């Protein structure tokens, strides 16, 4: 079904021409087949905007083709909604387009299509991220999909707009940033601001428009002067004015607590030259002609950002006004704009190794969080991804990447778990600092370890990285966060093996599965591999779904030795209060092992040693509800 009235409609030939223009080696046959397939599959479906649904997938493919992405990804972009929104089956897709395209489409297909609760949304994000680890192209399609959905967000209801914009800002913007995709990142940010802070967005837009002419004139003068200077010194370069995105200005206002008028460095230019050497030459020339502003120089060429961004940054005073200057080569420029997508293009041959390293952070986050619920995962993703990164140095000079305000403990765990677990003291740039000291970029950090030192609960209060938190918790054996929020107990493969009761199977034959993770109260099940090993899976693991019930081996958890818990109850004495407390405990299956009481002038404390209760948190809640109980503390 074609709607002839749509101006945005692009014919097939236009689209294929566009693909070819960006990538002369594109597999047009594949893309053309995907085009026809998707158009037929979505035929008759409409978007909220009234447009044919097919226009959405076409736009997503168009965004990616502009980044000169490979043909399989473009085909997958065209097909990205057929599994979710049409009757097409996975098998059909595989037959027609092969396993790689199918895997990408599957990766972006929502697990829970009717997303309603935050848990469902989180589960969908987790699924995309797990698929991304297998094939980075999944996230490229997802980001392009989100980009087009954000561009057309105005057609949705207000509540949905906010929800989607919030999720975009919290999850997809940091991912785009981490992958170095600045162009996508800044457009997404501006769109988020527009829907999350419509008032501020409109005001900024108005103010920026008002000053636009004046600023453009100013930028033109800077551009001309810099260009002349470089020409005179035979440095081949293009000098361009650069518009800053709204969100960047907004963030600056927030972080420096200043009004719009005082956001001074609105003028920005960019110098694009041929080699790194010329970048430094250009910088020197610019610095010797105009006064550089102190502490505003960053050398991301020698020290690229973890997302592979490279450039020289400086700020100069031009006619007494600060101007931001970025200097880079053309290749650096492409990588800066498109991040990992550009890398794909440049480093085609060694892309696997390169990509592996580029998404190491994602792997690391997901590995550490594998046992958390999807919602917790997304929560901690936000913490780990949102922060700006700094790098500090080991005494040997190796850079370690950490979030802003990270502490020596974060550093210690980033270097090695054992160093973290035995961290006794820290030196920064040669001087001893407290363990909660906030590190600055470029600090040289040395950790002093001692065999006798162990992690302390206190550390949890100031560490900034998710992985340090997780490792400290693990070392302390705590599964419940200080906030009282229940966290699943994290089990390492060794702990699983130790805790599994496999009846007649030799313990040496047991292995943990790599595909699924078990929490202590979830059902394990065994599957005998060809080599005789029994692999322990989660009973709901996708990979054993197809195995007939009879071929699975029953497993259970060993009974835990009874653990004792001490409760300290502060109470106001009244008749029958002891009976009420004991009844509450019995109802919770807790057995009282010993009781002690202590009275101060106006307070009465009773401490109980109990065993047998599975859920201390629940018990504490119930005890607090008993009349006369003032507080309950778990010792
Ligand atoms: Mn879509």
Coordinates of C-alpha atoms and ligand atoms in Angstrom, one line a residue:
X1 CA 0.0 0.0 0.0
X2 CA 1.5 3.2 -1.0
X3 CA 0.5 6.6 0.2
X4 CA 1.3 9.0 -2.5
X5 CA 0.8 12.0 -0.3
X6 CA 3.8 11.4 1.9
X7 CA 6.6 13.8 1.1
X8 CA 9.1 11.8 3.0
X9 CA 8.5 8.7 0.9
X10 CA 11.6 7.5 -0.8
X11 CA 11.4 5.3 -3.8
X12 CA 13.4 2.0 -3.9
X13 CA 15.7 3.3 -6.6
X14 CA 16.5 6.5 -4.6
X15 CA 17.3 4.4 -1.6
X16 CA 19.5 1.9 -3.4
X17 CA 21.3 4.9 -5.1
X18 CA 21.9 6.3 -1.7
X19 CA 23.4 3.1 -0.4
X20 CA 25.6 2.8 -3.4
X21 CA 26.8 6.4 -3.1
X22 CA 28.0 5.7 0.4
X23 CA 29.3 2.2 -0.3
X24 CA 30.1 1.3 -3.9
X25 CA 30.7 -2.3 -2.9
X26 CA 27.3 -2.8 -1.3
X27 CA 25.5 -6.0 -1.9
X28 CA 22.5 -4.4 -3.7
X29 CA 20.9 -7.8 -4.3
X30 CA 20.6 -8.5 -0.6
X31 CA 19.4 -5.0 0.3
X32 CA 16.9 -5.0 -2.6
X33 CA 15.4 -8.3 -1.5
X34 CA 15.2 -7.1 2.1
X35 CA 13.5 -4.0 0.9
X36 CA 10.8 -5.9 -1.0
X37 CA 10.4 -8.4 1.8
X38 CA 9.8 -5.8 4.4
X39 CA 7.6 -3.7 2.3
X40 CA 5.4 -6.7 1.6
X41 CA 5.4 -7.9 5.2
X42 CA 4.4 -4.5 6.6
X43 CA 1.9 -3.8 3.9
X44 CA -1.2 -2.2 5.3
X45 CA 0.4 -1.3 8.7
X46 CA 0.5 2.3 9.8
X47 CA 2.5 4.2 12.3
X48 CA 0.9 6.6 14.7
X49 CA 2.0 9.4 12.4
X50 CA -0.2 8.0 9.8
X51 CA 2.7 7.0 7.6
X52 CA 3.1 3.5 6.2
X53 CA 4.9 1.4 8.7
X54 CA 7.5 0.6 6.0
X55 CA 8.6 4.2 6.0
X56 CA 9.9 3.6 9.6
X57 CA 12.2 0.7 8.7
X58 CA 13.3 2.5 5.5
X59 CA 14.3 5.5 7.6
X60 CA 16.2 3.3 10.0
X61 CA 18.1 1.7 7.1
X62 CA 18.7 5.2 5.7
X63 CA 20.3 6.4 8.9
X64 CA 22.7 3.5 8.8
X65 CA 23.4 3.7 5.1
X66 CA 24.5 7.3 5.7
X67 CA 27.1 5.9 8.1
X68 CA 28.3 3.6 5.4
X69 CA 27.5 0.5 7.3
X70 CA 27.8 -3.0 5.7
X71 CA 25.1 -4.5 3.6
X72 CA 24.0 -7.2 6.1
X73 CA 23.2 -4.5 8.7
X74 CA 21.3 -2.4 6.2
X75 CA 19.2 -5.5 5.2
X76 CA 18.7 -6.2 8.9
X77 CA 17.6 -2.6 9.5
X78 CA 14.9 -3.0 6.7
X79 CA 13.8 -6.2 8.3
X80 CA 14.2 -5.2 12.0
X81 CA 10.5 -5.2 12.8
X82 CA 9.2 -8.1 10.8
X83 CA 9.6 -10.7 13.6
X84 CA 7.9 -8.4 16.1
X85 CA 5.1 -6.9 14.1
X86 CA 4.4 -9.2 11.2
X87 CA 3.7 -12.9 10.8
X88 CA 7.2 -13.6 9.5
X89 CA 8.9 -16.5 11.3
X90 CA 12.6 -16.7 12.2
X91 CA 12.9 -19.8 10.0
X92 CA 11.6 -17.9 7.0
X93 CA 14.0 -15.1 7.6
X94 CA 16.9 -17.5 8.0
X95 CA 16.1 -19.2 4.8
X96 CA 15.8 -16.0 2.8
X97 CA 18.5 -13.9 4.4
X98 CA 20.9 -16.2 6.2
X99 CA 21.8 -16.5 9.9
X100 CA 23.7 -13.3 10.4
X101 CA 20.9 -11.0 9.2
X102 CA 18.4 -13.1 11.2
X103 CA 20.5 -12.9 14.4
X104 CA 20.6 -9.1 14.2
X105 CA 16.8 -8.9 13.6
X106 CA 16.3 -11.3 16.5
X107 CA 18.6 -9.2 18.7
X108 CA 16.5 -6.1 18.3
X109 CA 13.2 -7.8 18.6
X110 CA 11.6 -7.1 21.9
X111 CA 11.2 -10.1 24.2
X112 CA 8.1 -8.7 25.8
X113 CA 6.3 -6.9 23.1
X114 CA 3.6 -5.4 25.3
X115 CA 6.0 -3.3 27.3
X116 CA 4.1 -2.0 30.2
X117 CA 6.1 -2.3 33.4
X118 CA 9.6 -1.0 34.0
X119 CA 10.7 -4.6 34.5
X120 CA 9.5 -5.5 30.9
X121 CA 11.4 -2.5 29.5
X122 CA 14.5 -3.5 31.4
X123 CA 14.2 -7.1 30.2
X124 CA 14.1 -5.8 26.6
X125 CA 17.2 -3.7 27.2
X126 CA 19.1 -6.6 28.7
X127 CA 18.2 -8.8 25.7
X128 CA 19.5 -6.2 23.2
X129 CA 22.7 -5.8 25.2
X130 CA 23.3 -9.6 25.4
X131 CA 22.7 -9.9 21.6
X132 CA 25.1 -6.9 21.1
X133 CA 27.9 -8.8 22.8
X134 CA 27.6 -11.5 20.1
X135 CA 27.2 -9.0 17.3
X136 CA 27.8 -5.3 17.7
X137 CA 25.6 -4.5 14.7
X138 CA 22.6 -5.3 16.9
X139 CA 23.1 -2.1 18.9
X140 CA 23.8 -0.1 15.7
X141 CA 20.4 -1.0 14.3
X142 CA 18.8 -0.4 17.7
X143 CA 20.3 3.1 18.0
X144 CA 19.1 3.9 14.5
X145 CA 15.7 2.5 15.4
X146 CA 15.5 4.7 18.5
X147 CA 16.7 7.7 16.6
X148 CA 13.8 7.5 14.1
X149 CA 11.4 6.7 16.9
X150 CA 12.6 9.8 18.8
X151 CA 12.3 11.9 15.6
X152 CA 8.7 10.8 15.3
X153 CA 7.9 10.9 19.0
X154 CA 5.5 13.8 18.8
X155 CA 2.8 11.5 17.5
X156 CA 2.7 9.5 20.7
X157 CA 0.8 10.3 23.9
X158 CA 2.5 12.6 26.4
X159 CA 3.2 9.9 29.0
X160 CA 4.7 7.5 26.4
X161 CA 6.8 10.4 25.1
X162 CA 8.3 11.0 28.5
X163 CA 8.9 7.3 29.2
X164 CA 10.6 6.7 25.9
X165 CA 12.7 9.9 26.1
X166 CA 13.7 9.1 29.7
X167 CA 14.8 5.6 28.7
X168 CA 16.7 7.0 25.7
X169 CA 18.5 9.5 27.9
X170 CA 19.4 7.0 30.5
X171 CA 20.3 4.0 28.4
X172 CA 20.8 4.7 24.7
X173 CA 22.6 8.1 24.9
X174 CA 25.3 6.7 27.2
X175 CA 25.7 3.7 24.9
X176 CA 26.0 6.0 21.8
X177 CA 28.6 8.0 23.8
X178 CA 30.5 4.9 24.9
X179 CA 30.6 3.7 21.3
X180 CA 31.9 7.1 20.2
X181 CA 28.8 7.9 18.1
X182 CA 28.7 11.6 18.8
X183 CA 26.3 12.5 16.0
X184 CA 23.7 10.1 17.1
X185 CA 24.3 11.0 20.7
X186 CA 23.8 14.7 20.3
X187 CA 20.7 14.4 18.2
X188 CA 19.2 11.9 20.7
X189 CA 20.1 14.3 23.6
X190 CA 18.4 17.3 22.0
X191 CA 15.3 15.2 21.2
X192 CA 15.2 14.0 24.8
X193 CA 15.5 17.5 26.1
X194 CA 12.7 18.6 23.9
X195 CA 10.3 16.0 25.3
X196 CA 11.5 15.9 28.9
X197 CA 12.0 19.6 29.5
X198 CA 9.9 21.2 26.8
X199 CA 9.9 24.6 28.5
X200 CA 13.7 24.8 28.7
X201 CA 14.1 23.4 25.3
X202 CA 11.9 26.1 23.7
X203 CA 13.6 28.8 25.7
X204 CA 17.0 27.7 24.7
X205 CA 16.0 27.4 21.1
X206 CA 14.5 30.9 21.1
X207 CA 17.5 32.5 22.8
X208 CA 20.0 30.7 20.6
X209 CA 18.1 31.7 17.5
X210 CA 18.1 35.3 18.7
X211 CA 21.8 35.4 19.1
X212 CA 22.4 33.3 16.1
X213 CA 23.3 36.1 13.6
X214 CA 25.7 37.8 16.0
X215 CA 27.3 34.5 16.8
X216 CA 27.6 33.4 13.3
X217 CA 29.3 36.6 12.3
X218 CA 31.8 36.1 15.2
X219 CA 32.4 32.5 14.3
X220 CA 33.0 33.5 10.6
X221 CA 35.7 36.0 11.8
X222 CA 37.4 33.3 13.9
X223 CA 37.2 30.8 11.1
X224 CA 38.7 33.2 8.5
X225 CA 41.5 34.3 10.9
X226 CA 42.5 30.7 11.8
X227 CA 42.3 29.6 8.2
X228 CA 44.6 32.5 7.1
X229 CA 47.1 31.7 9.8
X230 CA 47.3 28.0 8.8
X231 CA 47.5 28.9 5.1
X232 CA 50.4 31.2 5.7
X233 CA 52.2 28.4 7.4
X234 CA 51.3 25.8 4.7
X235 CA 49.2 23.6 6.9
X236 CA 46.5 22.0 4.8
X237 CA 43.3 22.3 6.7
X238 CA 39.6 22.9 6.6
X239 CA 38.3 25.3 9.3
X240 CA 34.6 25.1 10.2
X241 CA 32.3 26.7 12.6
X242 CA 30.6 24.3 14.9
X243 CA 27.2 24.5 16.5
X244 CA 26.9 23.1 20.0
X245 CA 23.9 21.0 20.8
X246 CA 21.2 22.3 23.1
X247 CA 21.6 19.6 25.6
X248 CA 25.3 20.4 25.9
X249 CA 24.5 24.0 26.7
X250 CA 21.8 22.9 29.1
X251 CA 24.2 20.6 30.9
X252 CA 26.8 23.3 31.2
X253 CA 24.2 25.6 32.7
X254 CA 23.2 23.0 35.2
X255 CA 26.7 21.9 36.1
X256 CA 28.1 25.4 36.5
X257 CA 24.8 26.7 37.9
X258 CA 24.8 29.6 35.5
X259 CA 22.2 31.3 33.5
X260 CA 22.1 31.1 29.7
X261 CA 23.8 34.5 29.3
X262 CA 26.9 33.2 31.1
X263 CA 27.4 30.1 29.0
X264 CA 30.2 31.8 27.3
X265 CA 31.9 29.3 25.0
X266 CA 29.1 29.1 22.6
X267 CA 31.4 29.8 19.8
X268 CA 33.3 26.8 18.6
X269 CA 35.4 25.9 15.6
X270 CA 36.9 22.8 14.3
X271 CA 40.2 22.4 12.3
X272 CA 40.4 19.3 10.2
X273 CA 43.9 18.6 8.8
X274 CA 45.8 15.7 7.3
X275 CA 48.1 14.2 9.9
X276 CA 48.5 14.1 13.7
X277 CA 51.7 16.0 13.2
X278 CA 49.8 18.8 11.5
X279 CA 47.3 18.8 14.3
X280 CA 50.1 19.7 16.8
X281 CA 51.6 22.2 14.4
X282 CA 48.2 23.9 14.0
X283 CA 47.8 23.9 17.8
X284 CA 51.1 25.6 18.3
X285 CA 50.3 28.3 15.7
X286 CA 46.9 29.0 17.2
X287 CA 48.4 29.2 20.7
X288 CA 51.1 31.5 19.7
X289 CA 48.7 33.9 18.0
X290 CA 45.8 33.9 20.5
X291 CA 46.0 33.5 24.3
X292 CA 45.0 30.0 25.3
X293 CA 42.8 29.8 28.4
X294 CA 44.5 28.0 31.3
X295 CA 43.4 24.4 32.0
X296 CA 41.3 24.2 28.9
X297 CA 43.7 22.1 26.9
X298 CA 43.2 18.4 26.4
X299 CA 45.3 16.1 24.2
X300 CA 43.0 13.2 23.2
X301 CA 45.4 12.3 20.3
X302 CA 48.1 11.0 22.6
X303 CA 45.4 9.8 25.1
X304 CA 42.3 8.8 23.2
X305 CA 39.1 8.5 25.1
X306 CA 38.1 4.9 25.8
X307 CA 35.5 5.3 23.1
X308 CA 38.4 5.9 20.7
X309 CA 37.7 9.6 20.3
X310 CA 40.8 11.6 19.2
X311 CA 41.2 15.3 18.9
X312 CA 43.1 18.2 20.4
X313 CA 40.9 20.5 22.5
X314 CA 41.7 24.0 23.5
X315 CA 40.1 27.3 24.2
X316 CA 41.5 30.6 23.1
X317 CA 40.6 34.2 23.7
X318 CA 39.6 35.7 20.4
X319 CA 38.7 39.4 20.6
X320 CA 38.4 38.9 24.3
X321 CA 35.8 36.1 23.9
X322 CA 36.5 32.5 24.6
X323 CA 36.3 30.2 21.6
X324 CA 36.5 26.4 21.7
X325 CA 38.8 24.9 19.2
X326 CA 39.0 21.2 18.2
X327 CA 41.8 20.0 16.0
X328 CA 41.8 16.6 14.3
X329 CA 42.6 14.6 11.2
X330 CA 39.9 13.6 8.7
X331 CA 40.0 10.0 10.0
X332 CA 39.7 11.1 13.6
X333 CA 36.8 13.2 12.5
X334 CA 34.9 10.3 11.0
X335 CA 35.6 8.3 14.1
X336 CA 34.5 11.2 16.3
X337 CA 31.2 11.5 14.5
X338 CA 30.3 7.9 14.0
X339 CA 32.4 6.0 16.5
X340 CA 32.4 2.3 16.2
X341 CA 30.5 2.5 12.9
X342 CA 33.4 4.4 11.3
X343 CA 35.8 1.9 12.8
X344 CA 33.9 -0.8 11.0
X345 CA 34.7 0.9 7.8
X346 CA 38.3 1.7 8.4
X347 CA 39.4 -1.5 10.0
X348 CA 37.4 -3.9 8.0
X349 CA 39.9 -6.7 8.1
X350 CA 40.7 -6.8 11.8
X351 CA 37.3 -5.8 12.9
X352 CA 36.6 -8.7 15.2
X353 CA 39.6 -8.1 17.4
X354 CA 39.0 -4.3 17.4
X355 CA 35.4 -4.6 18.2
X356 CA 36.0 -7.1 20.9
X357 CA 38.1 -4.5 22.7
X358 CA 35.6 -1.7 22.0
X359 CA 32.8 -3.5 23.7
X360 CA 34.8 -4.9 26.5
X361 CA 33.2 -2.5 28.9
X362 CA 29.8 -3.8 28.0
X363 CA 30.9 -7.4 28.4
X364 CA 32.3 -6.5 31.7
X365 CA 29.2 -4.8 33.0
X366 CA 27.0 -7.6 31.8
X367 CA 29.2 -10.3 33.3
X368 CA 29.2 -8.6 36.7
X369 CA 25.5 -8.1 36.6
X370 CA 24.5 -11.4 35.1
X371 CA 22.8 -12.5 38.3
X372 CA 20.8 -9.3 38.8
X373 CA 17.3 -8.8 37.8
X374 CA 16.9 -6.9 34.5
X375 CA 15.7 -3.9 36.4
X376 CA 18.7 -3.8 38.7
X377 CA 20.9 -4.3 35.7
X378 CA 19.6 -1.3 34.0
X379 CA 19.8 0.7 37.2
X380 CA 23.5 -0.1 37.6
X381 CA 24.1 0.4 33.9
X382 CA 23.0 3.9 34.4
X383 CA 25.5 4.4 37.1
X384 CA 28.4 2.9 35.2
X385 CA 27.6 4.5 31.9
X386 CA 26.6 7.9 32.7
X387 CA 29.7 9.1 34.4
X388 CA 32.3 10.8 32.4
X389 CA 35.5 8.8 32.3
X390 CA 38.9 9.8 33.5
X391 CA 42.0 7.8 33.3
X392 CA 44.7 7.5 36.0
X393 CA 48.0 5.8 35.8
X394 CA 49.5 2.8 37.5
X395 CA 53.1 3.4 38.9
X396 CA 54.3 1.7 35.6
X397 CA 52.4 4.2 33.6
X398 CA 49.5 2.0 32.3
X399 CA 46.3 3.9 32.0
X400 CA 43.3 2.7 33.9
X401 CA 39.9 4.1 32.9
X402 CA 37.5 5.0 35.7
X403 CA 34.4 7.0 36.1
X404 CA 34.7 10.6 37.4
X405 CA 35.2 10.9 41.2
X406 CA 36.4 7.3 41.4
X407 CA 38.4 6.4 44.5
X408 CA 41.6 4.4 45.1
X409 CA 39.4 1.4 45.9
X410 CA 37.8 1.6 42.5
X411 CA 41.3 1.8 41.0
X412 CA 42.5 -1.2 43.0
X413 CA 39.6 -3.4 41.8
X414 CA 40.0 -2.2 38.3
X415 CA 43.6 -3.4 38.4
X416 CA 42.9 -6.8 40.0
X417 CA 40.4 -8.3 42.3
X418 CA 43.1 -9.4 44.8
X419 CA 44.6 -6.0 44.9
X420 CA 41.1 -4.6 45.7
X421 CA 40.5 -7.3 48.3
X422 CA 43.7 -6.6 50.1
X423 CA 44.0 -2.9 49.6
X424 CA 45.4 -1.3 52.8
X425 CA 46.4 2.2 51.8
X426 CA 46.8 4.3 48.7
X427 CA 49.3 6.8 47.4
X428 CA 48.4 9.4 44.8
X429 CA 51.3 11.1 43.1
X430 CA 53.5 9.9 45.9
X431 CA 51.5 10.9 48.9
X432 CA 49.3 8.8 51.1
X433 CA 45.6 9.6 50.7
X434 CA 42.5 8.3 52.4
X435 CA 40.8 5.4 50.6
X436 CA 37.8 7.5 49.7
X437 CA 40.0 10.2 48.1
X438 CA 38.6 11.3 44.7
X439 CA 41.0 10.7 41.9
X440 CA 41.8 13.3 39.3
X441 CA 42.6 12.6 35.6
X442 CA 46.3 11.7 35.2
X443 CA 46.9 10.9 38.9
X444 CA 49.5 8.2 39.4
X445 CA 48.0 5.8 41.9
X446 CA 49.8 3.2 43.9
X447 CA 48.0 0.6 46.1
X448 CA 49.7 -0.8 49.2
X449 CA 48.3 -4.2 49.9
X450 CA 48.5 -6.4 52.9
X451 CA 47.6 -10.1 53.3
X452 CA 45.6 -9.3 56.4
X453 CA 43.5 -6.5 55.0
X454 CA 40.0 -7.4 54.0
X455 CA 37.3 -5.3 52.3
X456 CA 35.2 -3.3 54.7
X457 CA 31.5 -2.6 54.5
X458 CA 32.5 1.1 54.8
X459 CA 33.9 0.9 51.3
X460 CA 30.5 0.3 49.8
X461 CA 29.5 3.8 50.8
X462 CA 32.1 5.5 48.7
X463 CA 33.1 3.3 45.8
X464 CA 31.9 4.6 42.4
X465 CA 32.1 1.7 40.1
X466 CA 29.6 -1.2 39.9
X467 CA 32.3 -3.8 39.6
X468 CA 34.0 -2.7 42.7
X469 CA 30.7 -2.8 44.6
X470 CA 30.0 -6.2 43.3
X471 CA 33.4 -7.6 44.3
X472 CA 33.2 -6.0 47.7
X473 CA 29.8 -7.5 48.3
X474 CA 31.0 -10.8 47.1
X475 CA 34.0 -10.7 49.4
X476 CA 31.8 -9.7 52.3
X477 CA 29.3 -12.4 51.4
X478 CA 26.4 -9.9 51.4
X479 CA 23.4 -10.3 49.2
X480 CA 21.3 -7.5 50.7
X481 CA 22.2 -4.0 49.9
X482 CA 22.4 -1.4 52.6
X483 CA 19.2 0.2 51.4
X484 CA 17.4 -3.0 52.4
X485 CA 16.6 -3.7 48.8
X486 CA 16.9 -7.4 48.1
X487 CA 19.7 -8.4 45.7
X488 CA 20.1 -11.9 44.4
X489 CA 22.9 -13.7 45.9
X490 CA 25.8 -13.8 43.4
X491 CA 27.1 -17.3 42.9
X492 CA 30.4 -17.9 41.2
X493 CA 30.8 -21.1 39.2
X494 CA 32.9 -22.5 42.1
X495 CA 30.1 -21.7 44.6
X496 CA 27.5 -23.3 42.4
X497 CA 29.6 -26.5 42.1
X498 CA 30.0 -26.5 45.8
X499 CA 26.4 -26.0 46.6
X500 CA 24.8 -28.4 44.1
X501 CA 23.6 -31.8 45.3
X502 CA 24.1 -34.0 42.3
X503 CA 23.3 -37.3 44.0
X504 CA 25.2 -40.1 42.2
X505 CA 27.1 -38.0 39.8
X506 CA 30.8 -37.6 40.5
X507 CA 31.5 -34.0 41.5
X508 CA 34.5 -33.9 39.1
X509 CA 32.0 -34.4 36.2
X510 CA 30.0 -31.3 37.1
X511 CA 30.4 -28.1 35.1
X512 CA 28.5 -24.9 35.1
X513 CA 26.8 -23.7 31.9
X514 CA 28.1 -20.5 30.2
X515 CA 24.7 -19.6 28.8
X516 CA 22.7 -19.1 31.9
X517 CA 23.2 -18.0 35.5
X518 CA 21.7 -19.5 38.6
X519 CA 20.6 -17.7 41.7
X520 CA 20.5 -19.6 45.0
X521 CA 16.8 -20.0 45.1
X522 CA 16.3 -21.0 41.4
X523 CA 15.9 -24.5 40.1
X524 CA 19.0 -26.1 38.6
X525 CA 18.9 -28.9 36.1
X526 CA 21.6 -31.0 34.6
X527 CA 22.3 -32.0 31.0
X528 CA 24.9 -34.6 30.0
X529 CA 27.2 -33.4 27.3
X530 CA 28.8 -35.6 24.7
X531 CA 32.0 -35.8 26.6
X532 CA 30.3 -37.2 29.7
X533 CA 30.3 -33.9 31.7
X534 CA 27.1 -32.9 33.4
X535 CA 26.4 -29.2 32.7
X536 CA 24.4 -27.3 35.3
X537 CA 21.8 -25.1 33.6
X538 CA 19.0 -22.9 34.9
X539 CA 15.8 -24.9 34.5
X540 CA 14.4 -22.2 32.3
X541 CA 17.6 -21.8 30.2
X542 CA 16.7 -21.3 26.5
X543 CA 19.4 -23.8 25.5
X544 CA 17.8 -26.8 27.2
X545 CA 14.3 -26.0 26.3
X546 CA 14.4 -28.4 23.3
X547 CA 15.8 -31.2 25.5
X548 CA 13.2 -33.8 26.3
X549 CA 12.3 -34.0 30.0
X550 CA 13.6 -37.5 30.3
X551 CA 17.1 -36.5 29.2
X552 CA 17.5 -33.9 31.9
X553 CA 19.2 -34.8 35.2
X554 CA 17.6 -33.8 38.4
X555 CA 19.7 -31.5 40.6
X556 CA 19.0 -29.7 43.8
X557 CA 20.8 -27.4 46.2
X558 CA 22.5 -28.9 49.2
X559 CA 20.7 -28.0 52.4
X560 CA 22.3 -25.0 53.9
X561 CA 23.6 -25.4 57.5
X562 CA 21.3 -23.6 59.8
X563 CA 22.4 -20.0 60.1
X564 CA 22.0 -18.0 63.2
X565 CA 20.8 -14.5 63.1
X566 CA 21.0 -12.0 66.0
X567 CA 18.2 -9.5 66.3
X568 CA 18.3 -6.5 68.6
X569 CA 14.9 -5.3 69.5
X570 CA 14.2 -2.0 71.3
X571 CA 10.8 -2.0 72.9
X572 CA 8.5 -0.3 75.3
X573 CA 7.4 -2.8 77.9
X574 CA 3.8 -3.8 78.0
X575 CA 1.9 -6.8 79.1
X576 CA 2.0 -9.6 76.5
X577 CA 4.7 -8.0 74.3
X578 CA 7.0 -11.0 74.7
X579 CA 4.3 -13.4 73.7
X580 CA 3.5 -11.3 70.6
X581 CA 7.2 -11.2 69.6
X582 CA 7.6 -15.0 70.1
X583 CA 4.4 -15.7 68.1
X584 CA 5.6 -13.5 65.3
X585 CA 8.9 -15.5 65.2
X586 CA 7.2 -18.9 65.3
X587 CA 4.9 -17.8 62.5
X588 CA 8.0 -17.0 60.5
X589 CA 9.5 -20.4 61.2
X590 CA 12.3 -18.9 63.3
X591 CA 13.5 -20.9 66.2
X592 CA 14.8 -18.9 69.2
X593 CA 18.2 -20.2 70.3
X594 CA 18.8 -17.7 73.1
X595 CA 17.5 -14.5 74.6
X596 CA 19.2 -11.7 76.4
X597 CA 17.7 -8.5 77.7
X598 CA 19.2 -5.2 78.8
X599 CA 17.5 -2.2 80.3
X600 CA 18.7 1.3 80.4
X601 CA 17.0 4.2 82.2
X602 CA 14.2 4.5 79.8
X603 CA 14.8 1.9 77.2
X604 CA 14.5 -1.9 77.1
X605 CA 16.5 -3.9 74.7
X606 CA 16.1 -7.6 74.0
X607 CA 18.4 -9.6 71.8
X608 CA 17.4 -12.8 70.2
X609 CA 19.6 -15.5 68.5
X610 CA 17.4 -17.2 66.0
X611 CA 17.8 -19.8 63.3
X612 CA 15.7 -21.3 60.6
X613 CA 14.0 -18.3 59.2
X614 CA 14.6 -18.1 55.4
X615 CA 13.6 -14.4 55.1
X616 CA 15.1 -12.2 57.9
X617 CA 13.9 -9.1 56.1
X618 CA 10.3 -10.2 56.1
X619 CA 10.6 -11.1 59.8
X620 CA 12.0 -7.8 60.7
X621 CA 9.2 -6.1 59.0
X622 CA 6.6 -8.1 60.9
X623 CA 8.4 -7.6 64.2
X624 CA 8.4 -3.8 63.6
X625 CA 4.6 -4.0 63.2
X626 CA 4.2 -5.5 66.7
X627 CA 2.8 -2.9 69.1
X628 CA 5.5 -1.6 71.5
X629 CA 8.4 -2.5 69.3
X630 CA 10.5 0.6 68.6
X631 CA 13.2 -0.7 66.4
X632 CA 14.7 -4.0 65.1
X633 CA 18.3 -4.3 64.2
X634 CA 19.9 -7.3 62.5
X635 CA 23.4 -7.7 64.0
Ligands
LIG1 MN1 11.5 -0.2 14.9

